[in-house]
């Protein structure tokens, strides 16, 4: 016997859990969210994509976010040696939002969770899901530890696992599988941006490319702090000595462009590190449950797709759950798994082609081809389901082919 019955149990109150629970609640369903930590809590994932604005808008979370005055992100800048590649979201192939934000997630996620509570959803903070038992008819009994460690059980018609790095159902139901993305690791932290230049230069989100496998991000926030993070192969990240502060500071010496700005910037906490962050699962849904956001899949931070994928999958799955619980038939394979996979596959190709160097060849080739750039820009804005974009529909060939042509052209001009 359970202590409580709900329609839907949502695990995790990050962006994915908040978007799912807001939608389900608006459909008149009885939703409970359990969140292991207390908010505000730190989580990485600070650069958003325009596409996710649609999700927050649709479930009524956008206005509260707007009021927080986060730094506006209108594009993204990639640097390599002295070549600059600037994407402007207002100049892209697909229809849709042309701006978003760069956000300290502790604050951002707290606003989302508070708004969802205001709508009438119960979020139990410091409650941790420890076990799940799903019956053949999909009804589940979940064991949760409350803040004092006391166990209780919740019966639900459906579970949304939005537990992010907690990966609750992939762990409990043994759904993990190796990711197809090459292994990389990261060290990241926040600094007080004491030397921030005036104007756009100070607030631009930038990806500084050191070599094919190694890059770092600069994500300035509107509160005057900036997020800095290095990404590289494990061997690169492991080759630096000392604690994470020392390692981050030493790595920073490699950036000609940013070293002066950040060399004296005080770190706001001991930087964090994460190894082999890419994750994948054997299935995105099952009898009585669905995986959303990072709990389902995480590729790589290079195109900032994490939160957008988290909210896209949350909203999509919430719509299907609501249909199903109203007695309508739902084709989870077609309308969830295949839909989500088609978007993830586009990003996966771009991530892989980033690390083969092919995409970098396209980004940094001069002169730029404006049409190609607009089409790639739409992908980078998160519009990876737009079938009018050849950089979506032909993703697994087009980047490779164009890079090959550019390389041949370069070889030809080098040999003249
Ligand atoms: P989360 O935001 O992780 O939320 C999950 C919640 O579930 C947490 O609050 C957690 O406490 C809770 N939880 C966990 N276990 C349990 C449990 N047992 N019981 C109850 N609750 C539980 N994404 C971007 O969009 N932009 C970026 O710039 C970006 N940069 C990144 C850089 C790096 C190095 C990495 C590794 C990732 C980055 N990401 C980025 C990805 C981003 O972190 C995630 O995709 C995003 O946070 C996913 O949101 P979510 O809602 O799925 O999970």
Tab-separated table of C-alpha atoms and ligand atoms in Angstrom, residues 11-17 34-37 39 41 43-48 105 109 127-129 162-166 168 171 186 188 217 219 231 274 277 292-295 298 301 304-308 310, ligand 1:
chain	number	residue	atom	x	y	z
A	11	UNK	CA	11.499	13.241	-10.523
A	12	UNK	CA	13.650	16.408	-10.445
A	13	UNK	CA	12.773	20.127	-10.485
A	14	UNK	CA	15.278	21.307	-13.123
A	15	UNK	CA	14.021	22.915	-16.365
A	16	UNK	CA	12.792	19.587	-17.663
A	17	UNK	CA	10.780	18.683	-14.539
A	34	UNK	CA	10.242	15.323	-5.884
A	35	UNK	CA	13.587	17.117	-5.829
A	36	UNK	CA	16.630	15.723	-4.052
A	37	UNK	CA	18.278	19.063	-3.213
A	39	UNK	CA	17.055	25.342	-4.294
A	41	UNK	CA	21.490	24.719	-6.146
A	43	UNK	CA	24.071	23.029	-11.929
A	44	UNK	CA	26.022	23.578	-15.139
A	45	UNK	CA	24.209	24.450	-18.409
A	46	UNK	CA	24.111	28.220	-18.629
A	47	UNK	CA	23.870	29.032	-22.311
A	48	UNK	CA	20.344	28.550	-23.652
A	105	UNK	CA	21.289	28.173	-13.296
A	109	UNK	CA	16.005	27.096	-11.888
A	127	UNK	CA	13.100	14.284	-1.074
A	128	UNK	CA	15.041	11.612	-2.912
A	129	UNK	CA	13.696	8.807	-5.065
A	162	UNK	CA	13.673	14.478	-15.218
A	163	UNK	CA	16.448	13.701	-12.740
A	164	UNK	CA	19.272	15.003	-14.958
A	165	UNK	CA	22.690	13.831	-13.807
A	166	UNK	CA	20.900	11.762	-11.118
A	168	UNK	CA	17.269	7.771	-11.582
A	171	UNK	CA	20.105	3.421	-13.006
A	186	UNK	CA	35.347	19.496	-18.414
A	188	UNK	CA	34.351	24.947	-14.990
A	217	UNK	CA	33.502	28.858	-22.970
A	219	UNK	CA	29.507	33.062	-20.567
A	231	UNK	CA	36.438	21.061	-22.426
A	274	UNK	CA	33.025	16.315	-14.741
A	277	UNK	CA	29.833	13.505	-19.455
A	292	UNK	CA	13.285	13.513	-20.368
A	293	UNK	CA	16.257	15.903	-20.485
A	294	UNK	CA	19.643	14.792	-19.302
A	295	UNK	CA	18.246	11.677	-17.741
A	298	UNK	CA	23.451	14.160	-22.982
A	301	UNK	CA	28.180	21.252	-24.277
A	304	UNK	CA	24.505	24.394	-25.721
A	305	UNK	CA	21.695	22.001	-26.592
A	306	UNK	CA	21.178	20.477	-23.098
A	307	UNK	CA	18.463	22.686	-21.595
A	308	UNK	CA	16.614	23.022	-24.906
A	310	UNK	CA	15.397	19.025	-21.654
B	1	LIG	P1	18.926	19.061	-14.175
B	1	LIG	O1	18.930	20.492	-14.437
B	1	LIG	O2	20.206	18.376	-13.842
B	1	LIG	O3	17.881	18.788	-13.007
B	1	LIG	C1	17.683	17.498	-12.471
B	1	LIG	C2	17.216	17.593	-11.033
B	1	LIG	O4	16.900	16.270	-10.550
B	1	LIG	C3	18.291	18.132	-10.108
B	1	LIG	O5	17.833	19.300	-9.445
B	1	LIG	C4	18.572	16.981	-9.151
B	1	LIG	O6	18.860	17.414	-7.828
B	1	LIG	C5	17.285	16.173	-9.191
B	1	LIG	N1	17.493	14.754	-8.828
B	1	LIG	C6	18.545	13.964	-9.145
B	1	LIG	N2	18.417	12.748	-8.591
B	1	LIG	C7	17.246	12.764	-7.896
B	1	LIG	C8	16.563	11.795	-7.098
B	1	LIG	N3	17.061	10.579	-6.869
B	1	LIG	N4	15.387	12.146	-6.518
B	1	LIG	C9	14.869	13.390	-6.724
B	1	LIG	N5	15.480	14.344	-7.459
B	1	LIG	C10	16.650	14.034	-8.048
B	1	LIG	N6	23.227	22.784	-21.389
B	1	LIG	C11	22.857	23.928	-21.984
B	1	LIG	O7	21.696	24.054	-22.377
B	1	LIG	N7	23.744	24.947	-22.159
B	1	LIG	C12	25.042	24.853	-21.766
B	1	LIG	O8	25.806	25.804	-21.931
B	1	LIG	C13	25.476	23.640	-21.165
B	1	LIG	N8	26.747	23.498	-20.730
B	1	LIG	C14	27.134	22.300	-20.176
B	1	LIG	C15	28.479	22.107	-19.822
B	1	LIG	C16	28.911	20.882	-19.326
B	1	LIG	C17	30.362	20.668	-18.977
B	1	LIG	C18	27.975	19.827	-19.162
B	1	LIG	C19	28.405	18.499	-18.640
B	1	LIG	C20	26.634	20.036	-19.478
B	1	LIG	C21	26.199	21.252	-19.989
B	1	LIG	N9	24.866	21.461	-20.349
B	1	LIG	C22	24.507	22.611	-20.978
B	1	LIG	C23	23.830	20.443	-20.122
B	1	LIG	C24	22.914	20.818	-18.952
B	1	LIG	O9	23.643	20.749	-17.756
B	1	LIG	C25	21.758	19.836	-18.861
B	1	LIG	O10	21.376	19.413	-20.129
B	1	LIG	C26	20.528	20.413	-18.193
B	1	LIG	O11	20.832	20.864	-16.904
B	1	LIG	C27	19.452	19.340	-18.150
B	1	LIG	O12	18.327	19.772	-17.414
B	1	LIG	P2	17.431	18.714	-16.665
B	1	LIG	O13	16.221	19.438	-16.214
B	1	LIG	O14	17.297	17.506	-17.501
B	1	LIG	O15	18.320	18.231	-15.408
